[in-house]
XYZ file of N, CA and C in Angstrom:
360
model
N 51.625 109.974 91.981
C 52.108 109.537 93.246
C 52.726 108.141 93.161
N 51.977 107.295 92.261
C 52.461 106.220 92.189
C 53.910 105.834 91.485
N 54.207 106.639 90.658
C 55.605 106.929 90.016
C 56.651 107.279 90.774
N 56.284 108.218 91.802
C 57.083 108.498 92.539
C 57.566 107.481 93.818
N 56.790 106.314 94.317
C 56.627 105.617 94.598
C 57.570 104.654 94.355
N 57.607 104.122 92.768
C 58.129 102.999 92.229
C 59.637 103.557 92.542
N 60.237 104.985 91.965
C 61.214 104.787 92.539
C 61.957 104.951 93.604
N 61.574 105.080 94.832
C 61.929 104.503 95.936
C 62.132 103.505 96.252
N 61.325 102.732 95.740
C 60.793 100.971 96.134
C 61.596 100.481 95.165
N 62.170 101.010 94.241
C 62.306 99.996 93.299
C 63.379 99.290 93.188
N 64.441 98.921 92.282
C 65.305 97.635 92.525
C 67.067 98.607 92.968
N 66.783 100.164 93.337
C 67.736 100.792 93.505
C 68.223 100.789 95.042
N 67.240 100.768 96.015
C 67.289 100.737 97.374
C 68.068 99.792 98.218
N 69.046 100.691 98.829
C 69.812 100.243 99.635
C 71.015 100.038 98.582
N 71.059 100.814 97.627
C 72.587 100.720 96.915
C 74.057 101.186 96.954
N 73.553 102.300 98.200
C 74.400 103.206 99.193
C 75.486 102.056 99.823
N 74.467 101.480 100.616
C 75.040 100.238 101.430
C 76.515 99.983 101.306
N 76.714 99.016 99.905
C 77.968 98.463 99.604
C 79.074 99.399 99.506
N 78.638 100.961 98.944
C 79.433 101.674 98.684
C 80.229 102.228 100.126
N 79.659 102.413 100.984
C 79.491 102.761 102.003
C 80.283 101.706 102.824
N 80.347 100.468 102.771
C 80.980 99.242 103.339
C 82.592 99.486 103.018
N 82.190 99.969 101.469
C 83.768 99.899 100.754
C 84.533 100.544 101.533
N 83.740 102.025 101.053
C 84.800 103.056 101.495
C 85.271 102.996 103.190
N 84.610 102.261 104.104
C 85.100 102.638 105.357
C 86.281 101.501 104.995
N 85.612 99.951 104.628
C 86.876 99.374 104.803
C 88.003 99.739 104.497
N 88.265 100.349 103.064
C 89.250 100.900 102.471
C 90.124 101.911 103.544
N 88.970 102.497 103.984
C 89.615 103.586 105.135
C 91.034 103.221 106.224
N 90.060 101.571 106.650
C 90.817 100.977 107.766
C 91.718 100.439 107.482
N 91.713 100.077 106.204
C 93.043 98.759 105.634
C 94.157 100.232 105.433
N 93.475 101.339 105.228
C 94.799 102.522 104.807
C 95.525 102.733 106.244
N 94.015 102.865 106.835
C 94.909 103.139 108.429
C 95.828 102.484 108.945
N 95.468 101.140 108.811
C 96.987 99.973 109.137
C 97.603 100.078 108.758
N 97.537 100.121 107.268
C 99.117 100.747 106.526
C 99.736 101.674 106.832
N 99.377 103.152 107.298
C 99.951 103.824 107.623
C 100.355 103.448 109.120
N 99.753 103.153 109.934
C 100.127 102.542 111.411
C 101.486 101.623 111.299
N 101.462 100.528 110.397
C 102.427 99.822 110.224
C 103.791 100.525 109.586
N 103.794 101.114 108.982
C 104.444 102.084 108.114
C 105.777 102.843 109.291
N 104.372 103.467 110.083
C 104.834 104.488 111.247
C 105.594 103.963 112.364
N 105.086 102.321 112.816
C 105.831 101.879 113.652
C 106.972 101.315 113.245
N 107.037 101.036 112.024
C 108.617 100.694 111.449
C 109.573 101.608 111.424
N 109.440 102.610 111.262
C 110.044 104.126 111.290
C 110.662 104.067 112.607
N 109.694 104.161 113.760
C 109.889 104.393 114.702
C 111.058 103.272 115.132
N 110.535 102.161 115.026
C 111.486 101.339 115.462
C 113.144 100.982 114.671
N 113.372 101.895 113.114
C 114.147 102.282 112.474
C 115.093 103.053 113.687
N 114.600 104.049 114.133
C 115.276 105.039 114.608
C 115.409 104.896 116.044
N 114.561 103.688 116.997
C 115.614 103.226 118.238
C 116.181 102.484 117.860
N 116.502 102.119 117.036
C 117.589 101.248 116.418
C 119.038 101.771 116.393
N 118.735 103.470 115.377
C 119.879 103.687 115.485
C 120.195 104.566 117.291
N 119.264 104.275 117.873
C 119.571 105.176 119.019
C 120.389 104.221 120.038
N 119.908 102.671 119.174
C 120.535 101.526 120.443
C 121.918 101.609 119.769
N 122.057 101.839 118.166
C 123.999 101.947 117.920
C 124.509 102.937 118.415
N 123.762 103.849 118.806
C 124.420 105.332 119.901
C 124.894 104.486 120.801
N 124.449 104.223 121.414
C 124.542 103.805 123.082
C 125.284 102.376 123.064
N 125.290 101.524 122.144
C 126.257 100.155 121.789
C 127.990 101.279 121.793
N 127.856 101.457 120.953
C 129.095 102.921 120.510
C 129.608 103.397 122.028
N 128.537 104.136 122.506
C 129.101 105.107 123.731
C 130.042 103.984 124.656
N 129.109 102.676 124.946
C 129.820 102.201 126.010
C 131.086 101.408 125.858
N 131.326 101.188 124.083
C 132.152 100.492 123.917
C 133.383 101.636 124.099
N 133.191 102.744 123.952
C 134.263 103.621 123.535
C 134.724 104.163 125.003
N 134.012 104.331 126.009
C 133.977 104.226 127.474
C 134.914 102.933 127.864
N 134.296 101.899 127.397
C 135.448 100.797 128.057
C 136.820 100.878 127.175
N 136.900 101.188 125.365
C 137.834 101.587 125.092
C 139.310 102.475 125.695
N 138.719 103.569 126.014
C 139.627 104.596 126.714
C 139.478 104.645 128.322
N 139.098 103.290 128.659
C 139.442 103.078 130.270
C 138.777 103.692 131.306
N 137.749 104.280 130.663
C 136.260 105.031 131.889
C 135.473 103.883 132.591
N 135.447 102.628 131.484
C 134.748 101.449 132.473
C 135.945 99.858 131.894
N 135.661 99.194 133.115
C 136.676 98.135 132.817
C 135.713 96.761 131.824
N 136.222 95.978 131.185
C 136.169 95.370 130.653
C 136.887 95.606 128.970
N 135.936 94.867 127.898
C 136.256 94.638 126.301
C 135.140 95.744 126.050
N 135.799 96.634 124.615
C 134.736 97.516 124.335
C 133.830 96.702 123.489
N 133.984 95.618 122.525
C 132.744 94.867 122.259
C 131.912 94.038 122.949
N 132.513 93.800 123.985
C 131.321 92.637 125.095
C 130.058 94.064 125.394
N 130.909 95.364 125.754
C 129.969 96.514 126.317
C 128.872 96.632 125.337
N 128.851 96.489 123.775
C 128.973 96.943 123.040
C 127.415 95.950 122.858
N 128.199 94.784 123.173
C 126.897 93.583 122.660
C 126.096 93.197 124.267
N 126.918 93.887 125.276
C 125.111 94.397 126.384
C 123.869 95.350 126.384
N 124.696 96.887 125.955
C 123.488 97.742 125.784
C 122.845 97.219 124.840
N 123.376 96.586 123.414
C 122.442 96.001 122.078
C 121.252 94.932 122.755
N 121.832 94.073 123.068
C 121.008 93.018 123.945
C 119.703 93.485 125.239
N 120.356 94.961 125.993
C 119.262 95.222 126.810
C 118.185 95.769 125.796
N 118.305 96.395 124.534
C 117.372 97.223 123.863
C 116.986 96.286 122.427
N 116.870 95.075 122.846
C 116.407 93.526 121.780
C 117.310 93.401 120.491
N 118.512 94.337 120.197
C 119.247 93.915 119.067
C 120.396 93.368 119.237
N 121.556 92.877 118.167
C 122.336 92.476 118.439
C 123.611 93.175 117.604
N 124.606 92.902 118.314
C 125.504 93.694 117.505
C 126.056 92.910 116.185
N 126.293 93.069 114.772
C 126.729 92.352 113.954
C 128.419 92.793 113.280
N 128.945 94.028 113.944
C 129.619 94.268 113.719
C 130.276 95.339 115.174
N 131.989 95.015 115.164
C 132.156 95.873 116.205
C 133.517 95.943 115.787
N 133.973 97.469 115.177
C 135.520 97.674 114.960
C 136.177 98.366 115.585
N 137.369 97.830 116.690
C 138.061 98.729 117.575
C 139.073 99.470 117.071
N 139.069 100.520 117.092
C 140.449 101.834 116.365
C 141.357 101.908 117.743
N 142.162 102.682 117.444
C 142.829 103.433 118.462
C 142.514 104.183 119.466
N 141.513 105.326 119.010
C 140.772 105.851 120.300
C 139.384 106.313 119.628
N 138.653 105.393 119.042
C 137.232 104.967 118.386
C 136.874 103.716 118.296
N 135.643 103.512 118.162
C 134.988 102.188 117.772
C 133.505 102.709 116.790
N 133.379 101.618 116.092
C 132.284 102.075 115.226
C 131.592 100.436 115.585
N 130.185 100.758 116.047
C 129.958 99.688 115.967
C 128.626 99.358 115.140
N 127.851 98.163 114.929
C 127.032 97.885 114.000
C 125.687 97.359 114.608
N 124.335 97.439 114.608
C 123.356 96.462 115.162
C 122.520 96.195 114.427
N 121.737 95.335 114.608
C 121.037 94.194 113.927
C 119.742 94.342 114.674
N 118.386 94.404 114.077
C 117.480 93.384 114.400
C 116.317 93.836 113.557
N 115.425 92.491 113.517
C 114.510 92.992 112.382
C 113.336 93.725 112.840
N 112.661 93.941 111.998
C 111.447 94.929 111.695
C 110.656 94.709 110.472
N 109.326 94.222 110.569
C 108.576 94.484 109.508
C 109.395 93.114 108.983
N 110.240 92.062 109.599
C 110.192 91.008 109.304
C 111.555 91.111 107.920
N 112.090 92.185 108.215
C 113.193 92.184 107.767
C 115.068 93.019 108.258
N 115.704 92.466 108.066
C 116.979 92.435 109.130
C 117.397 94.142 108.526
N 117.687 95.151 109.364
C 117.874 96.103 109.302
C 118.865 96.538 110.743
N 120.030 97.428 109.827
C 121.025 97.477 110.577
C 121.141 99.010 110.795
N 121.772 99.680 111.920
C 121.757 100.783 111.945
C 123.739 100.608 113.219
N 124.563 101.426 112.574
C 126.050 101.971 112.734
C 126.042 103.209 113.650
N 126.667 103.080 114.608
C 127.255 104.534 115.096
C 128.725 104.514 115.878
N 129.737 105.520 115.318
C 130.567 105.827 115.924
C 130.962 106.391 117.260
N 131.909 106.188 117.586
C 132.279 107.066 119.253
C 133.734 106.900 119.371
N 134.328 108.047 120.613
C 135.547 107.935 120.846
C 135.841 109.257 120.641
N 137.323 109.150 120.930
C 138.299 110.743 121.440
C 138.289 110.897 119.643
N 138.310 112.529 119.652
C 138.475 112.786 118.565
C 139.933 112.736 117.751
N 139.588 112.468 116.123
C 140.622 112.002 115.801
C 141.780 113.161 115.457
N 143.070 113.197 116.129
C 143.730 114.341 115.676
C 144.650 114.143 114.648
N 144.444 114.424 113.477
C 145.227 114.853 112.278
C 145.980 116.006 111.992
């Protein structure tokens, strides 16, 4: 009985513990990573949804549906949705325009075209 005893008691107890500490932390530091990961993505892709909509309105004021410059339009929708435009090229009856803003602490740009289609 007494053998059986010692090892319970003995210098092994509570060695679970640390292991057990590890693995959750490990768990959580993965979870952020993937959390962080996921919200960069996400914010990748209203990005390019704000060069949709930079695009649409410039190409709208382009071909005379709304009055003004198709890049001023261009650098409001960017501005209502926190980016900025870094590029804005007016064609004939297109514009392609460019936006800017960072993520994850680095400058990432996302392009979209608009306008009457081109006839060749």
């Amino acid at each position: 009985m007494r053998a059986r005893q010692r090892l319970v008691t003995g210098r092994d107890r509570g060695a679970a513990t640390p292991l057990v500490v590890g693995a959750i932390a490990a768990s959580v530091l993965l979870a952020m990573l993937l959390l962080g990961v996921g919200a960069a993505l996400a914010d990748a892709s209203r990005l390019a949804h704000t060069a949709d909509g930079a695009a649409l309105a410039a190409a709208d004021t382009l071909l005379g549906w709304l009055p003004g410059e198709p890049c001023t339009a261009a650098e409001r929708v960017a501005a209502a949705h926190g980016a900025q435009v870094s590029a804005c090229d007016v064609g004939e009856v297109s514009v392609v325009v460019t936006v800017r803003r960072s993520i994850l602490s680095m400058s990432v740009e996302r392009s979209a075209r608009a306008g009457a289609a081109d006839r060749r």
